[in-house]
Amino acid sequence: MPKLMDVMKVWQWLLYVFFWSIFVTVTHRYEIATWADFLMQLSSRLLQNILSIMPSLYIIDYLRHIFKSMSIPKVTVYVVSILMTTYAISMTLISLIMINMGWVEYNHQTFIPDILIDTVSAGGFALIFLLYFLRRYREMNALKQSFEHKLSAQNDIIKARLSPHFFFNTINTLVSLIESNPPRAAALLQNVSALFRASFNGAREISFEEEIALCEHYLAIEASRLADKLEVTWDLPDEDIMYDMVINALTLQSILERMLLNVVEMTTEIICINIKVTWQQHQVMIVIGVDLPKRTLIINHDLRQNMSFYVQAERLRSYFGQSADIKSTVTNTQIITVIDYPLQDVSL
């Protein structure tokens, strides 16, 4: 059961109470003779509804830890009872105040029946609201589960992309290094272990320093095969700034992997990858520039298709909002990929 005060803000609840008070007042229009009577009735209904609905919401939220262990019908009975009790108390108080102020006449024959009838009516409307709220909550919960399933599926795609692409190449490299260079083979195994451990930890938010470390593990693995034709330069913020930065795990790594697969492995020339990271005005921007080979023919149409990062962008938006995006521009000379997402600087 979610917190009711988190469903809408306080001013939204008050606005709802205001229009509900107008509706209830209009339904009793036959008892109203003048505009002064209307305003008085509206004021009393508004104050009465505020004194009944707002405390009820806070009481229900306070008892959430108890309601969690109850069945839905039992929780419904408790919630309706709380609303009816606060409504009866607030109506009694407002009615007594209006009688003492001389605004209405006291009638002992109708005083208690009117309170009971209005309380039962309020309980009925509360029950209807709860049924509607329950339906909406189930729809939102189903949507959330569907989104989490989609996110999990996207993460599985990322893991699937990571594993087969260079797994067998890495095994072959290890086999050759075990006999010729055992220390280097041991270091390579450590990099492989760190990278695959991260890939199977699921979709999560990690520090930017961890993501950089994962990229370095990945590049160290691929350097065993591509060291002669791969150059990577980093332009990173200060350590104090990077300390507060976060990102989705394997976001930058998966983009670098795509660059190596579609550019570096397709040529014998030296390929330079430049990575620049900035964090200004609550916005992180990561620019990955790759200079395309000058003598090797790479078909731009296929390259543009392979430089689509839709899955990575969706994962990024799931954590940082819809303004997050990953865009890649392919020209005859270079590829520019920009990772852009909002990140609040808590230190400011």
CSV table of C-alpha atoms in Angstrom, one decimal:
chain,number,residue,atom,x,y,z
A,1,MET,CA,0.0,0.0,0.0
A,2,PRO,CA,1.6,3.3,-1.1
A,3,LYS,CA,1.6,6.4,1.1
A,4,LEU,CA,-1.5,8.4,0.3
A,5,MET,CA,0.3,11.7,0.9
A,6,ASP,CA,2.8,10.6,-1.8
A,7,VAL,CA,0.1,9.9,-4.3
A,8,MET,CA,-0.7,13.6,-4.5
A,9,LYS,CA,0.9,16.7,-3.0
A,10,VAL,CA,-0.9,18.5,-0.1
A,11,TRP,CA,-2.1,21.3,-2.3
A,12,GLN,CA,-3.6,18.8,-4.7
A,13,TRP,CA,-5.5,17.1,-1.9
A,14,LEU,CA,-6.7,20.5,-0.7
A,15,LEU,CA,-7.8,21.3,-4.3
A,16,TYR,CA,-9.7,18.0,-4.4
A,17,VAL,CA,-11.3,18.7,-1.1
A,18,PHE,CA,-12.3,22.2,-2.3
A,19,PHE,CA,-14.1,20.9,-5.4
A,20,TRP,CA,-15.7,18.0,-3.4
A,21,SER,CA,-17.0,20.6,-1.0
A,22,ILE,CA,-18.6,22.6,-3.8
A,23,PHE,CA,-20.2,19.4,-5.2
A,24,VAL,CA,-21.7,18.4,-1.8
A,25,THR,CA,-22.9,22.0,-1.2
A,26,VAL,CA,-24.6,22.1,-4.6
A,27,THR,CA,-26.3,18.8,-4.0
A,28,HIS,CA,-28.0,20.5,-1.0
A,29,ARG,CA,-29.1,23.5,-3.0
A,30,TYR,CA,-32.7,23.1,-2.0
A,31,GLU,CA,-31.8,24.0,1.6
A,32,ILE,CA,-30.0,27.2,0.4
A,33,ALA,CA,-32.1,30.4,0.0
A,34,THR,CA,-29.5,33.1,-0.6
A,35,TRP,CA,-25.9,33.4,-1.8
A,36,ALA,CA,-24.9,34.2,1.8
A,37,ASP,CA,-26.4,30.8,2.8
A,38,PHE,CA,-24.4,29.2,0.0
A,39,LEU,CA,-21.1,30.7,1.1
A,40,MET,CA,-21.8,29.7,4.7
A,41,GLN,CA,-22.6,26.2,3.7
A,42,LEU,CA,-19.6,26.0,1.4
A,43,SER,CA,-17.3,27.3,4.1
A,44,SER,CA,-18.6,24.9,6.7
A,45,ARG,CA,-18.3,21.9,4.2
A,46,LEU,CA,-14.8,22.9,3.2
A,47,LEU,CA,-13.6,23.2,6.8
A,48,GLN,CA,-15.4,20.0,7.7
A,49,ASN,CA,-13.9,18.0,4.9
A,50,ILE,CA,-10.4,19.4,5.6
A,51,LEU,CA,-10.7,18.4,9.2
A,52,SER,CA,-11.8,14.9,8.3
A,53,ILE,CA,-9.9,14.0,5.1
A,54,MET,CA,-6.4,15.4,5.9
A,55,PRO,CA,-6.0,13.9,9.4
A,56,SER,CA,-7.4,10.6,8.0
A,57,LEU,CA,-4.7,10.5,5.3
A,58,TYR,CA,-2.0,11.0,7.9
A,59,ILE,CA,-3.4,8.4,10.2
A,60,ILE,CA,-3.7,5.9,7.4
A,61,ASP,CA,-0.1,6.5,6.3
A,62,TYR,CA,1.0,6.2,9.9
A,63,LEU,CA,-0.6,2.8,10.1
A,64,ARG,CA,0.7,1.5,6.8
A,65,HIS,CA,3.2,-0.9,8.5
A,66,ILE,CA,0.2,-2.5,10.3
A,67,PHE,CA,-1.9,-2.7,7.1
A,68,LYS,CA,0.9,-4.4,5.2
A,69,SER,CA,0.1,-7.7,7.0
A,70,MET,CA,-3.6,-7.5,6.5
A,71,SER,CA,-5.9,-8.6,3.6
A,72,ILE,CA,-7.3,-6.0,1.2
A,73,PRO,CA,-10.9,-6.4,2.5
A,74,LYS,CA,-9.8,-5.9,6.1
A,75,VAL,CA,-7.7,-2.9,5.2
A,76,THR,CA,-10.7,-1.4,3.4
A,77,VAL,CA,-12.8,-1.8,6.5
A,78,TYR,CA,-10.2,-0.1,8.6
A,79,VAL,CA,-9.7,2.8,6.2
A,80,VAL,CA,-13.4,3.4,5.7
A,81,SER,CA,-13.9,3.3,9.5
A,82,ILE,CA,-11.1,5.9,10.0
A,83,LEU,CA,-12.6,8.2,7.4
A,84,MET,CA,-16.2,7.8,8.9
A,85,THR,CA,-14.9,8.4,12.4
A,86,THR,CA,-13.0,11.6,11.6
A,87,TYR,CA,-15.9,12.8,9.4
A,88,ALA,CA,-18.4,12.3,12.3
A,89,ILE,CA,-16.2,14.1,14.7
A,90,SER,CA,-15.4,17.0,12.4
A,91,MET,CA,-19.1,17.4,11.4
A,92,THR,CA,-20.2,17.4,15.0
A,93,LEU,CA,-17.6,20.1,15.9
A,94,ILE,CA,-18.5,22.3,13.0
A,95,SER,CA,-22.2,21.9,13.6
A,96,LEU,CA,-21.8,22.9,17.3
A,97,ILE,CA,-19.7,25.9,16.4
A,98,MET,CA,-22.3,27.1,13.8
A,99,ILE,CA,-25.1,26.6,16.4
A,100,ASN,CA,-23.2,28.6,19.0
A,101,MET,CA,-22.5,31.4,16.5
A,102,GLY,CA,-26.1,31.6,15.7
A,103,TRP,CA,-25.7,30.7,12.1
A,104,VAL,CA,-28.0,27.7,12.2
A,105,GLU,CA,-30.8,26.6,14.6
A,106,TYR,CA,-30.4,23.6,16.8
A,107,ASN,CA,-33.0,20.8,16.2
A,108,HIS,CA,-32.5,17.9,18.6
A,109,GLN,CA,-34.7,15.7,16.4
A,110,THR,CA,-32.6,16.0,13.3
A,111,PHE,CA,-29.1,16.7,14.8
A,112,ILE,CA,-27.9,13.2,15.4
A,113,PRO,CA,-29.7,11.6,12.3
A,114,ASP,CA,-28.2,14.2,10.0
A,115,ILE,CA,-24.7,13.4,11.3
A,116,LEU,CA,-25.3,9.7,10.9
A,117,ILE,CA,-26.7,10.0,7.4
A,118,ASP,CA,-23.8,12.3,6.3
A,119,THR,CA,-21.3,10.0,7.9
A,120,VAL,CA,-22.7,6.9,6.2
A,121,SER,CA,-22.7,8.8,2.9
A,122,ALA,CA,-19.1,9.8,3.4
A,123,GLY,CA,-18.2,6.2,4.1
A,124,GLY,CA,-19.9,5.1,0.9
A,125,PHE,CA,-18.0,7.7,-1.2
A,126,ALA,CA,-14.8,6.7,0.6
A,127,LEU,CA,-15.5,3.1,-0.3
A,128,ILE,CA,-16.0,4.0,-4.0
A,129,PHE,CA,-12.8,6.1,-3.9
A,130,LEU,CA,-10.9,3.2,-2.4
A,131,LEU,CA,-12.2,0.8,-5.1
A,132,TYR,CA,-11.1,3.2,-7.8
A,133,PHE,CA,-7.8,3.8,-6.1
A,134,LEU,CA,-7.2,0.0,-5.7
A,135,ARG,CA,-7.9,-0.5,-9.4
A,136,ARG,CA,-5.5,2.3,-10.4
A,137,TYR,CA,-2.9,1.0,-8.0
A,138,ARG,CA,-3.1,-2.5,-9.5
A,139,GLU,CA,-2.8,-1.0,-13.0
A,140,MET,CA,0.3,1.0,-11.9
A,141,ASN,CA,1.8,-2.0,-10.2
A,142,ALA,CA,1.3,-4.1,-13.3
A,143,LEU,CA,2.8,-1.4,-15.4
A,144,LYS,CA,5.8,-1.2,-13.0
A,145,GLN,CA,6.3,-5.0,-13.2
A,146,SER,CA,6.1,-4.8,-17.0
A,147,PHE,CA,8.7,-2.0,-17.0
A,148,GLU,CA,11.0,-4.0,-14.6
A,149,HIS,CA,10.6,-7.0,-16.8
A,150,LYS,CA,11.5,-4.9,-19.9
A,151,LEU,CA,14.5,-3.4,-18.1
A,152,SER,CA,15.6,-6.9,-17.0
A,153,ALA,CA,15.3,-8.1,-20.6
A,154,GLN,CA,17.3,-5.1,-21.8
A,155,ASN,CA,20.0,-5.9,-19.3
A,156,ASP,CA,20.0,-9.5,-20.5
A,157,ILE,CA,20.6,-8.2,-24.0
A,158,ILE,CA,23.5,-6.2,-22.7
A,159,LYS,CA,25.0,-9.3,-21.0
A,160,ALA,CA,24.4,-11.4,-24.1
A,161,ARG,CA,26.2,-8.8,-26.2
A,162,LEU,CA,29.1,-8.8,-23.8
A,163,SER,CA,29.6,-12.5,-23.5
A,164,PRO,CA,29.7,-14.0,-27.1
A,165,HIS,CA,31.4,-11.1,-28.7
A,166,PHE,CA,34.9,-11.6,-27.3
A,167,PHE,CA,34.6,-14.6,-25.1
A,168,PHE,CA,36.1,-17.1,-27.5
A,169,ASN,CA,38.8,-14.6,-28.6
A,170,THR,CA,39.7,-14.1,-25.0
A,171,ILE,CA,39.9,-17.9,-24.5
A,172,ASN,CA,42.2,-18.2,-27.5
A,173,THR,CA,44.4,-15.4,-26.2
A,174,LEU,CA,44.6,-17.0,-22.8
A,175,VAL,CA,45.6,-20.3,-24.3
A,176,SER,CA,48.5,-18.7,-26.2
A,177,LEU,CA,49.6,-16.6,-23.2
A,178,ILE,CA,49.6,-19.5,-20.7
A,179,GLU,CA,52.7,-21.0,-22.2
A,180,SER,CA,54.4,-17.9,-23.6
A,181,ASN,CA,53.7,-15.3,-20.9
A,182,PRO,CA,52.0,-16.7,-17.7
A,183,PRO,CA,52.1,-13.4,-15.7
A,184,ARG,CA,50.2,-11.7,-18.5
A,185,ALA,CA,47.7,-14.5,-18.7
A,186,ALA,CA,47.1,-14.2,-15.0
A,187,ALA,CA,46.5,-10.5,-15.3
A,188,LEU,CA,44.2,-11.1,-18.3
A,189,LEU,CA,42.1,-13.5,-16.2
A,190,GLN,CA,41.7,-11.0,-13.4
A,191,ASN,CA,40.4,-8.4,-15.9
A,192,VAL,CA,38.0,-11.0,-17.4
A,193,SER,CA,36.7,-11.9,-13.9
A,194,ALA,CA,36.1,-8.3,-12.9
A,195,LEU,CA,34.2,-7.5,-16.2
A,196,PHE,CA,32.0,-10.6,-16.2
A,197,ARG,CA,31.2,-10.2,-12.5
A,198,ALA,CA,29.9,-6.7,-13.3
A,199,SER,CA,27.9,-7.9,-16.3
A,200,PHE,CA,26.0,-10.4,-14.2
A,201,ASN,CA,25.2,-8.1,-11.3
A,202,GLY,CA,22.1,-6.8,-13.2
A,203,ALA,CA,21.0,-3.4,-14.2
A,204,ARG,CA,22.1,-1.0,-11.5
A,205,GLU,CA,23.5,2.4,-10.8
A,206,ILE,CA,27.2,2.5,-10.0
A,207,SER,CA,29.8,5.2,-9.4
A,208,PHE,CA,31.4,6.7,-12.4
A,209,GLU,CA,34.8,5.6,-11.1
A,210,GLU,CA,33.6,2.0,-11.1
A,211,GLU,CA,32.4,2.3,-14.7
A,212,ILE,CA,35.8,3.7,-15.8
A,213,ALA,CA,37.5,0.7,-14.1
A,214,LEU,CA,35.2,-1.7,-16.0
A,215,CYS,CA,36.1,0.0,-19.2
A,216,GLU,CA,39.8,-0.3,-18.4
A,217,HIS,CA,39.3,-4.0,-17.6
A,218,TYR,CA,37.6,-4.4,-21.0
A,219,LEU,CA,40.2,-2.4,-22.9
A,220,ALA,CA,43.0,-4.4,-21.1
A,221,ILE,CA,41.4,-7.6,-22.4
A,222,GLU,CA,41.1,-6.4,-25.9
A,223,ALA,CA,44.6,-4.9,-25.8
A,224,SER,CA,46.0,-8.4,-25.9
A,225,ARG,CA,44.7,-8.7,-29.4
A,226,LEU,CA,44.5,-5.0,-30.6
A,227,ALA,CA,47.4,-3.3,-28.8
A,228,ASP,CA,49.1,-2.4,-32.0
A,229,LYS,CA,46.1,-0.6,-33.6
A,230,LEU,CA,44.2,0.9,-30.6
A,231,GLU,CA,44.9,4.1,-28.8
A,232,VAL,CA,42.5,5.4,-26.1
A,233,THR,CA,42.8,8.8,-24.4
A,234,TRP,CA,40.8,9.9,-21.4
A,235,ASP,CA,39.8,13.5,-20.5
A,236,LEU,CA,38.2,13.1,-17.1
A,237,PRO,CA,37.1,15.6,-14.4
A,238,ASP,CA,39.0,15.9,-11.2
A,239,GLU,CA,38.8,13.0,-8.7
A,240,ASP,CA,36.7,15.1,-6.3
A,241,ILE,CA,34.1,15.7,-9.0
A,242,MET,CA,34.1,12.1,-10.2
A,243,TYR,CA,33.6,10.9,-6.7
A,244,ASP,CA,30.0,12.1,-6.7
A,245,MET,CA,29.2,11.0,-10.3
A,246,VAL,CA,27.1,7.9,-11.0
A,247,ILE,CA,26.0,6.0,-14.2
A,248,ASN,CA,24.4,2.8,-15.3
A,249,ALA,CA,26.7,-0.2,-15.1
A,250,LEU,CA,28.3,-1.1,-18.5
A,251,THR,CA,26.8,1.9,-20.3
A,252,LEU,CA,30.1,3.4,-21.5
A,253,GLN,CA,31.7,-0.1,-21.7
A,254,SER,CA,29.1,-1.4,-24.1
A,255,ILE,CA,29.6,1.7,-26.4
A,256,LEU,CA,33.3,1.2,-26.4
A,257,GLU,CA,32.7,-2.5,-27.3
A,258,ARG,CA,30.6,-1.5,-30.3
A,259,MET,CA,33.4,0.8,-31.5
A,260,LEU,CA,36.0,-1.9,-31.3
A,261,LEU,CA,33.8,-4.4,-33.0
A,262,ASN,CA,32.7,-2.2,-35.9
A,263,VAL,CA,35.8,-0.1,-36.4
A,264,VAL,CA,39.0,-1.3,-34.8
A,265,GLU,CA,38.6,-5.0,-35.8
A,266,MET,CA,37.6,-4.0,-39.4
A,267,THR,CA,41.0,-2.3,-40.2
A,268,THR,CA,44.7,-2.8,-39.8
A,269,GLU,CA,45.3,1.0,-39.2
A,270,ILE,CA,45.7,2.6,-35.8
A,271,ILE,CA,42.4,3.8,-34.4
A,272,CYS,CA,42.3,6.6,-31.8
A,273,ILE,CA,39.4,6.7,-29.4
A,274,ASN,CA,39.0,10.0,-27.4
A,275,ILE,CA,36.7,10.1,-24.4
A,276,LYS,CA,35.9,13.4,-22.8
A,277,VAL,CA,33.7,13.6,-19.7
A,278,THR,CA,32.2,16.9,-18.3
A,279,TRP,CA,29.7,17.6,-15.5
A,280,GLN,CA,28.3,21.1,-15.5
A,281,GLN,CA,25.1,22.7,-14.4
A,282,HIS,CA,23.7,19.3,-13.2
A,283,GLN,CA,24.3,17.7,-16.6
A,284,VAL,CA,26.8,14.9,-17.4
A,285,MET,CA,28.1,14.8,-21.0
A,286,ILE,CA,30.4,12.0,-22.2
A,287,VAL,CA,31.7,12.5,-25.8
A,288,ILE,CA,33.4,9.5,-27.4
A,289,GLY,CA,35.2,10.4,-30.6
A,290,VAL,CA,36.6,7.8,-33.0
A,291,ASP,CA,38.6,8.7,-36.0
A,292,LEU,CA,37.8,6.4,-38.9
A,293,PRO,CA,40.6,4.7,-40.9
A,294,LYS,CA,41.7,6.6,-44.0
A,295,ARG,CA,42.7,3.7,-46.2
A,296,THR,CA,40.3,1.0,-45.2
A,297,LEU,CA,36.8,1.1,-46.8
A,298,ILE,CA,34.0,1.1,-44.2
A,299,ILE,CA,30.5,1.3,-45.5
A,300,ASN,CA,28.8,4.2,-43.7
A,301,HIS,CA,25.3,2.9,-44.1
A,302,ASP,CA,26.0,-0.3,-42.1
A,303,LEU,CA,28.1,1.6,-39.7
A,304,ARG,CA,25.3,4.0,-38.9
A,305,GLN,CA,23.0,1.1,-38.3
A,306,ASN,CA,25.5,-0.5,-35.9
A,307,MET,CA,25.9,2.8,-34.0
A,308,SER,CA,22.4,2.8,-32.7
A,309,PHE,CA,22.3,2.6,-28.9
A,310,TYR,CA,18.6,2.4,-28.3
A,311,VAL,CA,18.8,-0.3,-25.5
A,312,GLN,CA,21.5,1.6,-23.6
A,313,ALA,CA,19.6,4.8,-23.9
A,314,GLU,CA,16.4,3.2,-22.5
A,315,ARG,CA,18.4,1.8,-19.6
A,316,LEU,CA,19.8,5.3,-19.0
A,317,ARG,CA,16.4,6.9,-19.0
A,318,SER,CA,15.0,4.4,-16.5
A,319,TYR,CA,17.4,5.8,-13.9
A,320,PHE,CA,17.9,9.4,-14.9
A,321,GLY,CA,14.7,10.5,-16.6
A,322,GLN,CA,13.4,11.0,-20.1
A,323,SER,CA,15.9,13.7,-20.9
A,324,ALA,CA,18.7,11.2,-20.8
A,325,ASP,CA,19.9,10.2,-24.3
A,326,ILE,CA,22.7,8.6,-26.3
A,327,LYS,CA,23.2,9.9,-29.8
A,328,SER,CA,25.8,8.9,-32.4
A,329,THR,CA,26.8,10.8,-35.5
A,330,VAL,CA,28.7,9.1,-38.3
A,331,THR,CA,30.6,11.0,-41.0
A,332,ASN,CA,33.2,10.0,-43.5
A,333,THR,CA,36.0,10.8,-41.1
A,334,GLN,CA,34.8,10.1,-37.6
A,335,ILE,CA,32.1,8.8,-35.2
A,336,ILE,CA,30.9,11.1,-32.4
A,337,THR,CA,28.8,9.5,-29.7
A,338,VAL,CA,27.3,11.6,-26.9
A,339,ILE,CA,26.0,10.2,-23.7
A,340,ASP,CA,23.9,13.0,-22.0
A,341,TYR,CA,21.9,12.7,-18.8
A,342,PRO,CA,20.9,14.9,-15.8
A,343,LEU,CA,22.7,14.4,-12.5
A,344,GLN,CA,22.1,16.6,-9.5
A,345,ASP,CA,25.2,17.8,-7.9
A,346,VAL,CA,24.6,17.2,-4.2
A,347,SER,CA,27.7,19.1,-3.2
A,348,LEU,CA,26.3,22.4,-4.4
